[in-house]
Tab-separated table of C-alpha atoms in Angstrom:
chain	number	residue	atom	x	y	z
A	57	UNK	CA	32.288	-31.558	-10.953
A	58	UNK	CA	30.376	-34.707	-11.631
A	59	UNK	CA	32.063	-38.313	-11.109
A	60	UNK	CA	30.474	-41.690	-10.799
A	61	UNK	CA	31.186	-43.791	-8.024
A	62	UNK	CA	34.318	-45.044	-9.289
A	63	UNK	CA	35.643	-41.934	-10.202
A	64	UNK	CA	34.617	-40.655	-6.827
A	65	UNK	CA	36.023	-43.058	-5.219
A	66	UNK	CA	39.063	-42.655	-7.192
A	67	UNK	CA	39.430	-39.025	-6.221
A	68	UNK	CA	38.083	-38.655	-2.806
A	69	UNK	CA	39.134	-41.781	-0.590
A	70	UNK	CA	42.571	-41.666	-1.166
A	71	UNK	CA	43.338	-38.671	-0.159
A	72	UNK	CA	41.242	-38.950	3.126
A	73	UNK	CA	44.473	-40.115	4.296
A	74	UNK	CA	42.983	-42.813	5.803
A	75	UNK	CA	43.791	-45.455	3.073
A	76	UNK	CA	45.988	-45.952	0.099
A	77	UNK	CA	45.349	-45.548	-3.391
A	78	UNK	CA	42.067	-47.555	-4.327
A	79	UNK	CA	42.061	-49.580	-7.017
A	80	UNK	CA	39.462	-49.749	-9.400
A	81	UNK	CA	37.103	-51.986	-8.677
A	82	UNK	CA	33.848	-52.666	-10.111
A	83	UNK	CA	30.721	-50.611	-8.510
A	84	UNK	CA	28.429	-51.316	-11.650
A	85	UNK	CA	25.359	-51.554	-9.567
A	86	UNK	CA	26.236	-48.611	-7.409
A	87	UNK	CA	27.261	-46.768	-10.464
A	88	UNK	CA	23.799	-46.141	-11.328
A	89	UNK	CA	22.881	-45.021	-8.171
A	90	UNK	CA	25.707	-42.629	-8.625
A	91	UNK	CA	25.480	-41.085	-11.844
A	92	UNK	CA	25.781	-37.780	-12.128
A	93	UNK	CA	26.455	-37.044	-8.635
A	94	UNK	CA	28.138	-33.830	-7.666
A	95	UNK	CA	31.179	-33.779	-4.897
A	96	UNK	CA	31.882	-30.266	-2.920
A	97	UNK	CA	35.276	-28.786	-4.382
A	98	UNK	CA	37.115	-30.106	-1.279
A	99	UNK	CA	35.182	-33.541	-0.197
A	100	UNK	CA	39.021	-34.901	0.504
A	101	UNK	CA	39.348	-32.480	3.619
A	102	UNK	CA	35.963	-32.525	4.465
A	103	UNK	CA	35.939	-36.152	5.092
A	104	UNK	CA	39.211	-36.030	6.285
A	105	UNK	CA	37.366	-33.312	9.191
A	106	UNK	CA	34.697	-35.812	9.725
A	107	UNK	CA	36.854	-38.717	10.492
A	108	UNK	CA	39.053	-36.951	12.979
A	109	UNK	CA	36.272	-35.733	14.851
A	110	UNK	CA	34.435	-39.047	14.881
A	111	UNK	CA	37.468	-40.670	15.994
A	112	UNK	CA	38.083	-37.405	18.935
A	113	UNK	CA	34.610	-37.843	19.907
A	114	UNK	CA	34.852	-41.630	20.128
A	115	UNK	CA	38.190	-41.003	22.404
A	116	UNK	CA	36.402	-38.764	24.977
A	117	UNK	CA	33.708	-41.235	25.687
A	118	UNK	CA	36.352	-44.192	26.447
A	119	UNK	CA	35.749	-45.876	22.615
A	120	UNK	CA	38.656	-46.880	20.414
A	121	UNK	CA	39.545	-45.689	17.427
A	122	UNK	CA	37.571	-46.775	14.044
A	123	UNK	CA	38.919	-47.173	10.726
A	124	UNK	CA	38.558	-46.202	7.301
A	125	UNK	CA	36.802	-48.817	5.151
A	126	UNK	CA	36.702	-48.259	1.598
A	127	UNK	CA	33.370	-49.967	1.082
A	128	UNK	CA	31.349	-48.420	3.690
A	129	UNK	CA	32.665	-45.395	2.467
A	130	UNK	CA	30.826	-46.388	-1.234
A	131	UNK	CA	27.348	-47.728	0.878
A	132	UNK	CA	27.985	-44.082	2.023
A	133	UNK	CA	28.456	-42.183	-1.176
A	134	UNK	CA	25.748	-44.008	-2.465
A	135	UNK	CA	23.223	-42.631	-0.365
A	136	UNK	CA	24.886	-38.940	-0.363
A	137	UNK	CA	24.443	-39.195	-4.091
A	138	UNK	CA	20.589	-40.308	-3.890
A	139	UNK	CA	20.081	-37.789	-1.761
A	140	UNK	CA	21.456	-34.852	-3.377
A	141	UNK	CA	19.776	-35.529	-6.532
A	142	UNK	CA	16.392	-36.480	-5.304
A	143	UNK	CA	16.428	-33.549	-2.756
A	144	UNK	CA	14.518	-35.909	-0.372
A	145	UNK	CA	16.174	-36.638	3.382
A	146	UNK	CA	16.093	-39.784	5.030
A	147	UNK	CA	17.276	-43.020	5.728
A	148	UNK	CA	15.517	-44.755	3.249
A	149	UNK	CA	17.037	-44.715	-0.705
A	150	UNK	CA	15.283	-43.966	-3.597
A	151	UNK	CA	15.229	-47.355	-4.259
A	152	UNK	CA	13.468	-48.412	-1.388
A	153	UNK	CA	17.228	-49.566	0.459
A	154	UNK	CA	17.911	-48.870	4.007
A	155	UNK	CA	21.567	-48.701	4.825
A	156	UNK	CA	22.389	-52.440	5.941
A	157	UNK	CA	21.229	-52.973	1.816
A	158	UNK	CA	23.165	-50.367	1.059
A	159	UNK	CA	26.236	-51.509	2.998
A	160	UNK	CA	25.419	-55.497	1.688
A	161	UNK	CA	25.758	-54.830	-2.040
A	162	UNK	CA	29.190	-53.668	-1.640
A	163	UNK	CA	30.273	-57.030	-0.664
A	164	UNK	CA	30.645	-55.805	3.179
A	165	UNK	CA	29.668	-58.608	5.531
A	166	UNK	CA	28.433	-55.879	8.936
A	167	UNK	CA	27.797	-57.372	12.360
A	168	UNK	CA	26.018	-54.025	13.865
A	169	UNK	CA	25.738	-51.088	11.949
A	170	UNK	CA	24.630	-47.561	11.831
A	171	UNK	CA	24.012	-44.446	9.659
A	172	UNK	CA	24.055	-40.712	10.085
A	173	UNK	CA	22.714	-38.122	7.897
A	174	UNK	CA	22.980	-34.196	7.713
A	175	UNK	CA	22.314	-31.700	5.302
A	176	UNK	CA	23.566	-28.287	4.611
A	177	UNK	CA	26.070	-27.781	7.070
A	178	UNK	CA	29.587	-26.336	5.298
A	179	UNK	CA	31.484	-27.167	7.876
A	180	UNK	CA	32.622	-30.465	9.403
A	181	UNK	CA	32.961	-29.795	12.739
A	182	UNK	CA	29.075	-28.486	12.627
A	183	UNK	CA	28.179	-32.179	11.555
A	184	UNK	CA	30.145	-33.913	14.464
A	185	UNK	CA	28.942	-31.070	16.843
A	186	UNK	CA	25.142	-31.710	15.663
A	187	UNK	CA	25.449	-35.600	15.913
A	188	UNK	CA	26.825	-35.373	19.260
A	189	UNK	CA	24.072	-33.297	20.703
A	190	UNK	CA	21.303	-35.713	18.929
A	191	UNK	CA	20.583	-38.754	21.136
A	192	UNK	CA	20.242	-40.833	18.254
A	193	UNK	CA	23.266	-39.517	16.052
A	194	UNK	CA	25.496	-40.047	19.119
A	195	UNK	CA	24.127	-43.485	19.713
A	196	UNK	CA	25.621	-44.773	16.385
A	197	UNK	CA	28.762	-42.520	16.734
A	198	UNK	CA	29.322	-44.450	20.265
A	199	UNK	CA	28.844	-47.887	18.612
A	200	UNK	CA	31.249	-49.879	21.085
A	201	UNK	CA	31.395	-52.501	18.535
A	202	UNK	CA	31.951	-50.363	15.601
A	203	UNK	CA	35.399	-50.995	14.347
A	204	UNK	CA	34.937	-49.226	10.849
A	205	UNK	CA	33.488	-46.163	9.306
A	206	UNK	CA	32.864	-45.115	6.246
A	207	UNK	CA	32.046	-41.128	4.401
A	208	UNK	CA	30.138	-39.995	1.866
A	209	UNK	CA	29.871	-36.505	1.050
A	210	UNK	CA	27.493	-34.979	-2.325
A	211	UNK	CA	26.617	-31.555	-3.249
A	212	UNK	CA	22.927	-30.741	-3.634
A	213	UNK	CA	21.027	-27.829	-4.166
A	214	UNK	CA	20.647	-27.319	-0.039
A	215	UNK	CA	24.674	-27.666	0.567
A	216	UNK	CA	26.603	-30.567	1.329
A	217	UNK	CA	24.836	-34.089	2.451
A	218	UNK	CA	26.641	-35.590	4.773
A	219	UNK	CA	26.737	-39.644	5.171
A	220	UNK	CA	28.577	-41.447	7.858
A	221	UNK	CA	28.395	-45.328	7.903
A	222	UNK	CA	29.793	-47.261	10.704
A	223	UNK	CA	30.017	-51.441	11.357
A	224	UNK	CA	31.642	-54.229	13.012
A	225	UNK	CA	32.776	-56.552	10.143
A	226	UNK	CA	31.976	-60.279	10.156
């Protein structure tokens, strides 16, 4: 099924259960970005997967609880979507954007920051399972001063990409 951002925004944050209804808002430069971007069937429980495990992991280490932000979760997208359709893998967007650009053109004002990628795993639990045993995966999923997350999830022609965004707002 392809969306643009908006439209997967629309249809996946909402029912992360994490947030409310989204109104429409207007993603015209991250629209292009997004074009023709492809979400897994169930991207809704998938995220939903990744945040609880985030949030499990972050409990066993002594870290509170981080919460769903809408516009990290497009900074995410963003870069799930690049991904996919350019096949590449890495931090760095087509466009030359790392993921504090990424995060600034949503109109997100981050203190610290961090991004995780993965590739190709179908299952959720996998991804929080691989980030914890990467030393620098865990390092951003242990961000003490991370209050806020954001997921994007895309499917491309090696399975799911995976894209977790976390900050401390302004």
């Amino acid at each position: 099924m392809k969306k643009t951002l908006k439209a997967a925004a629309l249809a996946a944050l909402p029912v992360l259960g994490l947030v409310p209804a989204i109104p429409v808002f207007d993603a015209a430069p991250a629209a292009a970005s997004t074009a023709g971007c492809a979400l897994p069937a169930d991207a809704n429980s998938k995220a939903t997967s990744v945040a609880s495990g985030l949030n499990a992991f972050r409990a066993s280490r002594g870290l509170g609880r981080v919460s769903h932000d809408p516009a990290l979760s497009r900074a995410a997208q963003v870069q799930a979507c690049d991904l996919a359709r350019t096949g590449q893998f890495g931090h760095r967007g087509s466009d030359g954007s790392n993921h504090r650009v990424r995060v600034e053109r949503t109109g997100y004002c981050a203190g610290v920051s961090g991004e995780n990628l993965a590739w190709g795993y179908p299952r959720p639990n996998q991804i929080i399972t691989g980030w914890q045993g990467s030393p620098g995966h865990r390092k951003v999923m242990e961000l003490d001063r991370a209050q806020e997350f954001g997921v994007g999830i895309a499917q491309g022609a090696k399975g799911p990409v995976w894209v977790l965004v976390m900050a401390q707002p302004c």
